[in-house]
Amino acid sequence: MTTVTFLTEEDRIIGFDAVGHSGWAEEGSDIVCAAVTSAVRLVDATINDVMGLCASVKVNHKDGSIAFRLPGGLAETAESTCQNLLAGLMVYLTVLHDEYPENVEVMEG
């Protein structure tokens, strides 16, 4: 199962940890893992490459985990955009969980 835990400080989403293989199919053929990875990479690319912010992204290829953290002290517009992107990711992954409850778990921690 892939577990994505969104981390918050007060009302601010500060990042997430995604861990594990969904187990829907064999690695390389797993559409659920591909959906999670694609969504996570889109958020990363938008925040870091398009917006030019310096969010921390740590990938561990051994266990397939990704740790993403927003920087602090963002300008109001950048903060709002990042919060909307992360909230959208949470909604998307929750819908994916509803479709594949044995393969994706979304948590807040």
Short mmCIF file of N, CA and C in Angstrom, two decimals:
data_model
loop_
_atom_site.label_atom_id
_atom_site.label_comp_id
_atom_site.label_asym_id
_atom_site.label_seq_id
_atom_site.Cartn_x
_atom_site.Cartn_y
_atom_site.Cartn_z
N MET A 1 0.84 -1.19 0.00
CA MET A 1 0.00 0.00 0.00
C MET A 1 0.88 1.24 0.00
N THR A 2 0.45 2.25 -0.75
CA THR A 2 1.10 3.55 -0.72
C THR A 2 0.38 4.40 0.32
N THR A 3 1.15 4.95 1.24
CA THR A 3 0.59 5.82 2.27
C THR A 3 1.17 7.22 2.07
N VAL A 4 0.28 8.19 1.97
CA VAL A 4 0.71 9.59 1.85
C VAL A 4 0.21 10.31 3.09
N THR A 5 1.15 10.86 3.84
CA THR A 5 0.83 11.58 5.07
C THR A 5 1.11 13.06 4.84
N PHE A 6 0.08 13.88 4.94
CA PHE A 6 0.23 15.33 4.81
C PHE A 6 0.54 15.91 6.18
N LEU A 7 1.54 16.75 6.22
CA LEU A 7 2.01 17.35 7.46
C LEU A 7 1.52 18.79 7.54
N THR A 8 1.02 19.16 8.70
CA THR A 8 0.49 20.51 8.88
C THR A 8 1.07 21.17 10.11
N GLU A 9 1.09 22.48 10.05
CA GLU A 9 1.39 23.33 11.21
C GLU A 9 0.27 24.35 11.25
N GLU A 10 -0.57 24.24 12.26
CA GLU A 10 -1.79 25.04 12.36
C GLU A 10 -2.63 24.78 11.11
N ASP A 11 -2.95 25.79 10.32
CA ASP A 11 -3.78 25.60 9.12
C ASP A 11 -2.94 25.46 7.85
N ARG A 12 -1.64 25.40 7.98
CA ARG A 12 -0.73 25.37 6.82
C ARG A 12 -0.26 23.95 6.55
N ILE A 13 -0.42 23.50 5.31
CA ILE A 13 0.18 22.23 4.90
C ILE A 13 1.64 22.52 4.61
N ILE A 14 2.53 21.86 5.34
CA ILE A 14 3.96 22.14 5.17
C ILE A 14 4.66 21.11 4.28
N GLY A 15 3.97 20.02 3.97
CA GLY A 15 4.57 19.01 3.11
C GLY A 15 3.87 17.68 3.25
N PHE A 16 4.51 16.66 2.73
CA PHE A 16 3.96 15.31 2.80
C PHE A 16 5.06 14.28 2.69
N ASP A 17 4.76 13.08 3.14
CA ASP A 17 5.62 11.91 2.97
C ASP A 17 4.80 10.86 2.24
N ALA A 18 5.34 10.33 1.17
CA ALA A 18 4.70 9.25 0.42
C ALA A 18 5.61 8.03 0.52
N VAL A 19 5.05 6.91 0.96
CA VAL A 19 5.85 5.71 1.21
C VAL A 19 5.12 4.48 0.70
N GLY A 20 5.87 3.59 0.08
CA GLY A 20 5.35 2.27 -0.24
C GLY A 20 4.86 2.11 -1.67
N HIS A 21 4.79 0.86 -2.07
CA HIS A 21 4.28 0.48 -3.38
C HIS A 21 2.82 0.08 -3.21
N SER A 22 1.96 0.54 -4.10
CA SER A 22 0.52 0.32 -3.92
C SER A 22 0.12 -1.15 -3.95
N GLY A 23 0.85 -1.96 -4.70
CA GLY A 23 0.51 -3.37 -4.76
C GLY A 23 -0.64 -3.70 -5.68
N TRP A 24 -1.11 -2.74 -6.47
CA TRP A 24 -2.20 -3.01 -7.39
C TRP A 24 -1.76 -3.96 -8.50
N ALA A 25 -0.51 -3.79 -8.94
CA ALA A 25 0.07 -4.66 -9.97
C ALA A 25 1.58 -4.70 -9.76
N GLU A 26 2.24 -5.49 -10.57
CA GLU A 26 3.69 -5.61 -10.51
C GLU A 26 4.34 -4.25 -10.77
N GLU A 27 5.46 -4.00 -10.10
CA GLU A 27 6.19 -2.77 -10.30
C GLU A 27 6.48 -2.57 -11.79
N GLY A 28 6.23 -1.35 -12.27
CA GLY A 28 6.40 -1.05 -13.68
C GLY A 28 5.11 -1.16 -14.46
N SER A 29 4.11 -1.82 -13.90
CA SER A 29 2.80 -1.97 -14.55
C SER A 29 1.67 -1.47 -13.66
N ASP A 30 2.01 -0.82 -12.58
CA ASP A 30 1.04 -0.44 -11.56
C ASP A 30 0.48 0.96 -11.84
N ILE A 31 -0.77 1.01 -12.30
CA ILE A 31 -1.38 2.29 -12.64
C ILE A 31 -1.65 3.15 -11.40
N VAL A 32 -1.85 2.52 -10.26
CA VAL A 32 -2.10 3.29 -9.04
C VAL A 32 -0.82 4.00 -8.60
N CYS A 33 0.29 3.27 -8.59
CA CYS A 33 1.57 3.91 -8.27
C CYS A 33 1.90 5.02 -9.27
N ALA A 34 1.62 4.75 -10.53
CA ALA A 34 1.89 5.75 -11.57
C ALA A 34 1.05 7.01 -11.34
N ALA A 35 -0.19 6.83 -10.93
CA ALA A 35 -1.06 7.98 -10.67
C ALA A 35 -0.55 8.81 -9.50
N VAL A 36 -0.14 8.14 -8.43
CA VAL A 36 0.40 8.85 -7.26
C VAL A 36 1.69 9.58 -7.64
N THR A 37 2.60 8.88 -8.28
CA THR A 37 3.89 9.47 -8.66
C THR A 37 3.71 10.66 -9.58
N SER A 38 2.84 10.53 -10.56
CA SER A 38 2.60 11.61 -11.51
C SER A 38 2.06 12.85 -10.81
N ALA A 39 1.11 12.68 -9.91
CA ALA A 39 0.54 13.82 -9.19
C ALA A 39 1.57 14.49 -8.30
N VAL A 40 2.36 13.68 -7.60
CA VAL A 40 3.41 14.22 -6.72
C VAL A 40 4.44 14.98 -7.53
N ARG A 41 4.85 14.44 -8.65
CA ARG A 41 5.85 15.11 -9.49
C ARG A 41 5.31 16.40 -10.10
N LEU A 42 4.03 16.44 -10.43
CA LEU A 42 3.42 17.66 -10.95
C LEU A 42 3.48 18.78 -9.91
N VAL A 43 3.13 18.46 -8.67
CA VAL A 43 3.19 19.46 -7.60
C VAL A 43 4.63 19.92 -7.38
N ASP A 44 5.56 18.98 -7.33
CA ASP A 44 6.99 19.31 -7.18
C ASP A 44 7.46 20.21 -8.31
N ALA A 45 7.17 19.85 -9.55
CA ALA A 45 7.62 20.63 -10.70
C ALA A 45 7.00 22.03 -10.70
N THR A 46 5.74 22.12 -10.33
CA THR A 46 5.09 23.43 -10.31
C THR A 46 5.70 24.34 -9.25
N ILE A 47 5.88 23.81 -8.05
CA ILE A 47 6.42 24.62 -6.96
C ILE A 47 7.88 24.96 -7.17
N ASN A 48 8.69 23.97 -7.53
CA ASN A 48 10.13 24.21 -7.64
C ASN A 48 10.56 24.77 -8.98
N ASP A 49 10.07 24.21 -10.07
CA ASP A 49 10.56 24.61 -11.39
C ASP A 49 9.79 25.78 -12.00
N VAL A 50 8.48 25.78 -11.86
CA VAL A 50 7.69 26.86 -12.45
C VAL A 50 7.70 28.09 -11.55
N MET A 51 7.44 27.90 -10.25
CA MET A 51 7.39 29.04 -9.33
C MET A 51 8.77 29.46 -8.85
N GLY A 52 9.76 28.59 -9.01
CA GLY A 52 11.12 28.92 -8.61
C GLY A 52 11.36 28.92 -7.12
N LEU A 53 10.55 28.19 -6.37
CA LEU A 53 10.73 28.11 -4.93
C LEU A 53 11.70 26.97 -4.61
N CYS A 54 12.11 26.88 -3.39
CA CYS A 54 13.10 25.88 -3.00
C CYS A 54 12.53 24.89 -2.00
N ALA A 55 11.46 24.20 -2.40
CA ALA A 55 10.91 23.16 -1.55
C ALA A 55 11.90 22.00 -1.51
N SER A 56 12.00 21.37 -0.37
CA SER A 56 12.89 20.22 -0.20
C SER A 56 12.18 18.96 -0.70
N VAL A 57 12.87 18.22 -1.56
CA VAL A 57 12.33 16.97 -2.08
C VAL A 57 13.41 15.91 -1.91
N LYS A 58 13.11 14.90 -1.11
CA LYS A 58 14.05 13.80 -0.90
C LYS A 58 13.41 12.51 -1.38
N VAL A 59 14.08 11.85 -2.31
CA VAL A 59 13.58 10.60 -2.88
C VAL A 59 14.50 9.48 -2.43
N ASN A 60 13.92 8.41 -1.90
CA ASN A 60 14.67 7.22 -1.53
C ASN A 60 14.23 6.11 -2.48
N HIS A 61 15.08 5.79 -3.44
CA HIS A 61 14.73 4.80 -4.45
C HIS A 61 14.66 3.38 -3.87
N LYS A 62 15.35 3.16 -2.76
CA LYS A 62 15.33 1.82 -2.16
C LYS A 62 13.95 1.44 -1.65
N ASP A 63 13.29 2.36 -0.95
CA ASP A 63 11.96 2.04 -0.42
C ASP A 63 10.84 2.78 -1.16
N GLY A 64 11.20 3.53 -2.19
CA GLY A 64 10.19 4.22 -2.99
C GLY A 64 9.52 5.38 -2.28
N SER A 65 10.20 5.98 -1.33
CA SER A 65 9.58 7.06 -0.57
C SER A 65 9.97 8.43 -1.12
N ILE A 66 9.08 9.40 -0.88
CA ILE A 66 9.32 10.79 -1.25
C ILE A 66 8.92 11.65 -0.05
N ALA A 67 9.82 12.53 0.35
CA ALA A 67 9.52 13.50 1.41
C ALA A 67 9.59 14.89 0.79
N PHE A 68 8.51 15.64 0.91
CA PHE A 68 8.40 16.98 0.32
C PHE A 68 8.09 17.97 1.42
N ARG A 69 8.86 19.07 1.49
CA ARG A 69 8.63 20.11 2.49
C ARG A 69 8.70 21.48 1.84
N LEU A 70 7.70 22.30 2.15
CA LEU A 70 7.71 23.69 1.68
C LEU A 70 8.69 24.50 2.52
N PRO A 71 9.30 25.51 1.91
CA PRO A 71 10.11 26.43 2.71
C PRO A 71 9.20 27.36 3.50
N GLY A 72 9.72 27.95 4.52
CA GLY A 72 8.97 28.93 5.28
C GLY A 72 9.18 30.32 4.69
N GLY A 73 8.44 31.27 5.19
CA GLY A 73 8.64 32.66 4.81
C GLY A 73 8.27 33.00 3.38
N LEU A 74 7.31 32.29 2.80
CA LEU A 74 6.91 32.57 1.42
C LEU A 74 6.06 33.83 1.35
N ALA A 75 6.16 34.52 0.23
CA ALA A 75 5.30 35.68 -0.02
C ALA A 75 3.85 35.20 -0.05
N GLU A 76 2.93 36.11 0.22
CA GLU A 76 1.52 35.75 0.35
C GLU A 76 0.97 35.02 -0.88
N THR A 77 1.27 35.51 -2.07
CA THR A 77 0.76 34.88 -3.29
C THR A 77 1.36 33.49 -3.48
N ALA A 78 2.65 33.35 -3.25
CA ALA A 78 3.31 32.05 -3.39
C ALA A 78 2.76 31.07 -2.36
N GLU A 79 2.57 31.53 -1.14
CA GLU A 79 2.02 30.68 -0.08
C GLU A 79 0.63 30.19 -0.45
N SER A 80 -0.21 31.10 -0.92
CA SER A 80 -1.57 30.74 -1.31
C SER A 80 -1.56 29.72 -2.45
N THR A 81 -0.73 29.94 -3.44
CA THR A 81 -0.64 29.00 -4.56
C THR A 81 -0.17 27.63 -4.09
N CYS A 82 0.85 27.59 -3.25
CA CYS A 82 1.35 26.32 -2.73
C CYS A 82 0.30 25.59 -1.92
N GLN A 83 -0.43 26.33 -1.09
CA GLN A 83 -1.47 25.70 -0.28
C GLN A 83 -2.57 25.12 -1.17
N ASN A 84 -2.92 25.84 -2.24
CA ASN A 84 -3.93 25.32 -3.17
C ASN A 84 -3.42 24.07 -3.89
N LEU A 85 -2.16 24.06 -4.29
CA LEU A 85 -1.59 22.88 -4.96
C LEU A 85 -1.58 21.68 -4.01
N LEU A 86 -1.14 21.88 -2.79
CA LEU A 86 -1.08 20.77 -1.84
C LEU A 86 -2.47 20.29 -1.42
N ALA A 87 -3.41 21.22 -1.27
CA ALA A 87 -4.79 20.83 -0.97
C ALA A 87 -5.39 20.06 -2.14
N GLY A 88 -5.10 20.49 -3.36
CA GLY A 88 -5.56 19.77 -4.54
C GLY A 88 -4.98 18.38 -4.62
N LEU A 89 -3.69 18.24 -4.27
CA LEU A 89 -3.06 16.92 -4.24
C LEU A 89 -3.75 16.03 -3.21
N MET A 90 -4.07 16.60 -2.05
CA MET A 90 -4.74 15.82 -1.02
C MET A 90 -6.11 15.35 -1.50
N VAL A 91 -6.87 16.22 -2.14
CA VAL A 91 -8.19 15.85 -2.66
C VAL A 91 -8.04 14.76 -3.72
N TYR A 92 -7.10 14.94 -4.65
CA TYR A 92 -6.89 13.96 -5.71
C TYR A 92 -6.54 12.59 -5.12
N LEU A 93 -5.63 12.56 -4.17
CA LEU A 93 -5.22 11.29 -3.58
C LEU A 93 -6.35 10.66 -2.76
N THR A 94 -7.19 11.48 -2.16
CA THR A 94 -8.34 10.96 -1.42
C THR A 94 -9.34 10.31 -2.38
N VAL A 95 -9.55 10.91 -3.53
CA VAL A 95 -10.41 10.30 -4.55
C VAL A 95 -9.80 8.99 -5.04
N LEU A 96 -8.47 8.99 -5.22
CA LEU A 96 -7.78 7.76 -5.62
C LEU A 96 -7.95 6.68 -4.55
N HIS A 97 -7.87 7.08 -3.28
CA HIS A 97 -8.12 6.14 -2.18
C HIS A 97 -9.54 5.56 -2.25
N ASP A 98 -10.51 6.42 -2.55
CA ASP A 98 -11.90 5.95 -2.65
C ASP A 98 -12.05 4.90 -3.76
N GLU A 99 -11.28 5.06 -4.83
CA GLU A 99 -11.33 4.11 -5.95
C GLU A 99 -10.50 2.85 -5.68
N TYR A 100 -9.41 3.00 -4.94
CA TYR A 100 -8.49 1.89 -4.66
C TYR A 100 -8.16 1.86 -3.16
N PRO A 101 -9.15 1.56 -2.31
CA PRO A 101 -8.94 1.65 -0.86
C PRO A 101 -7.91 0.66 -0.31
N GLU A 102 -7.63 -0.40 -1.02
CA GLU A 102 -6.64 -1.38 -0.58
C GLU A 102 -5.22 -1.00 -0.99
N ASN A 103 -5.10 0.07 -1.80
CA ASN A 103 -3.81 0.39 -2.39
C ASN A 103 -3.26 1.77 -2.04
N VAL A 104 -4.13 2.69 -1.64
CA VAL A 104 -3.71 4.06 -1.32
C VAL A 104 -4.36 4.48 -0.01
N GLU A 105 -3.56 5.05 0.87
CA GLU A 105 -4.06 5.60 2.13
C GLU A 105 -3.58 7.04 2.22
N VAL A 106 -4.48 7.93 2.64
CA VAL A 106 -4.15 9.35 2.80
C VAL A 106 -4.39 9.70 4.26
N MET A 107 -3.39 10.32 4.87
CA MET A 107 -3.48 10.65 6.28
C MET A 107 -3.01 12.07 6.50
N GLU A 108 -3.39 12.63 7.64
CA GLU A 108 -2.87 13.92 8.09
C GLU A 108 -2.11 13.65 9.39
N GLY A 109 -0.93 14.24 9.48
CA GLY A 109 -0.15 13.99 10.67
C GLY A 109 0.64 15.18 11.10
#
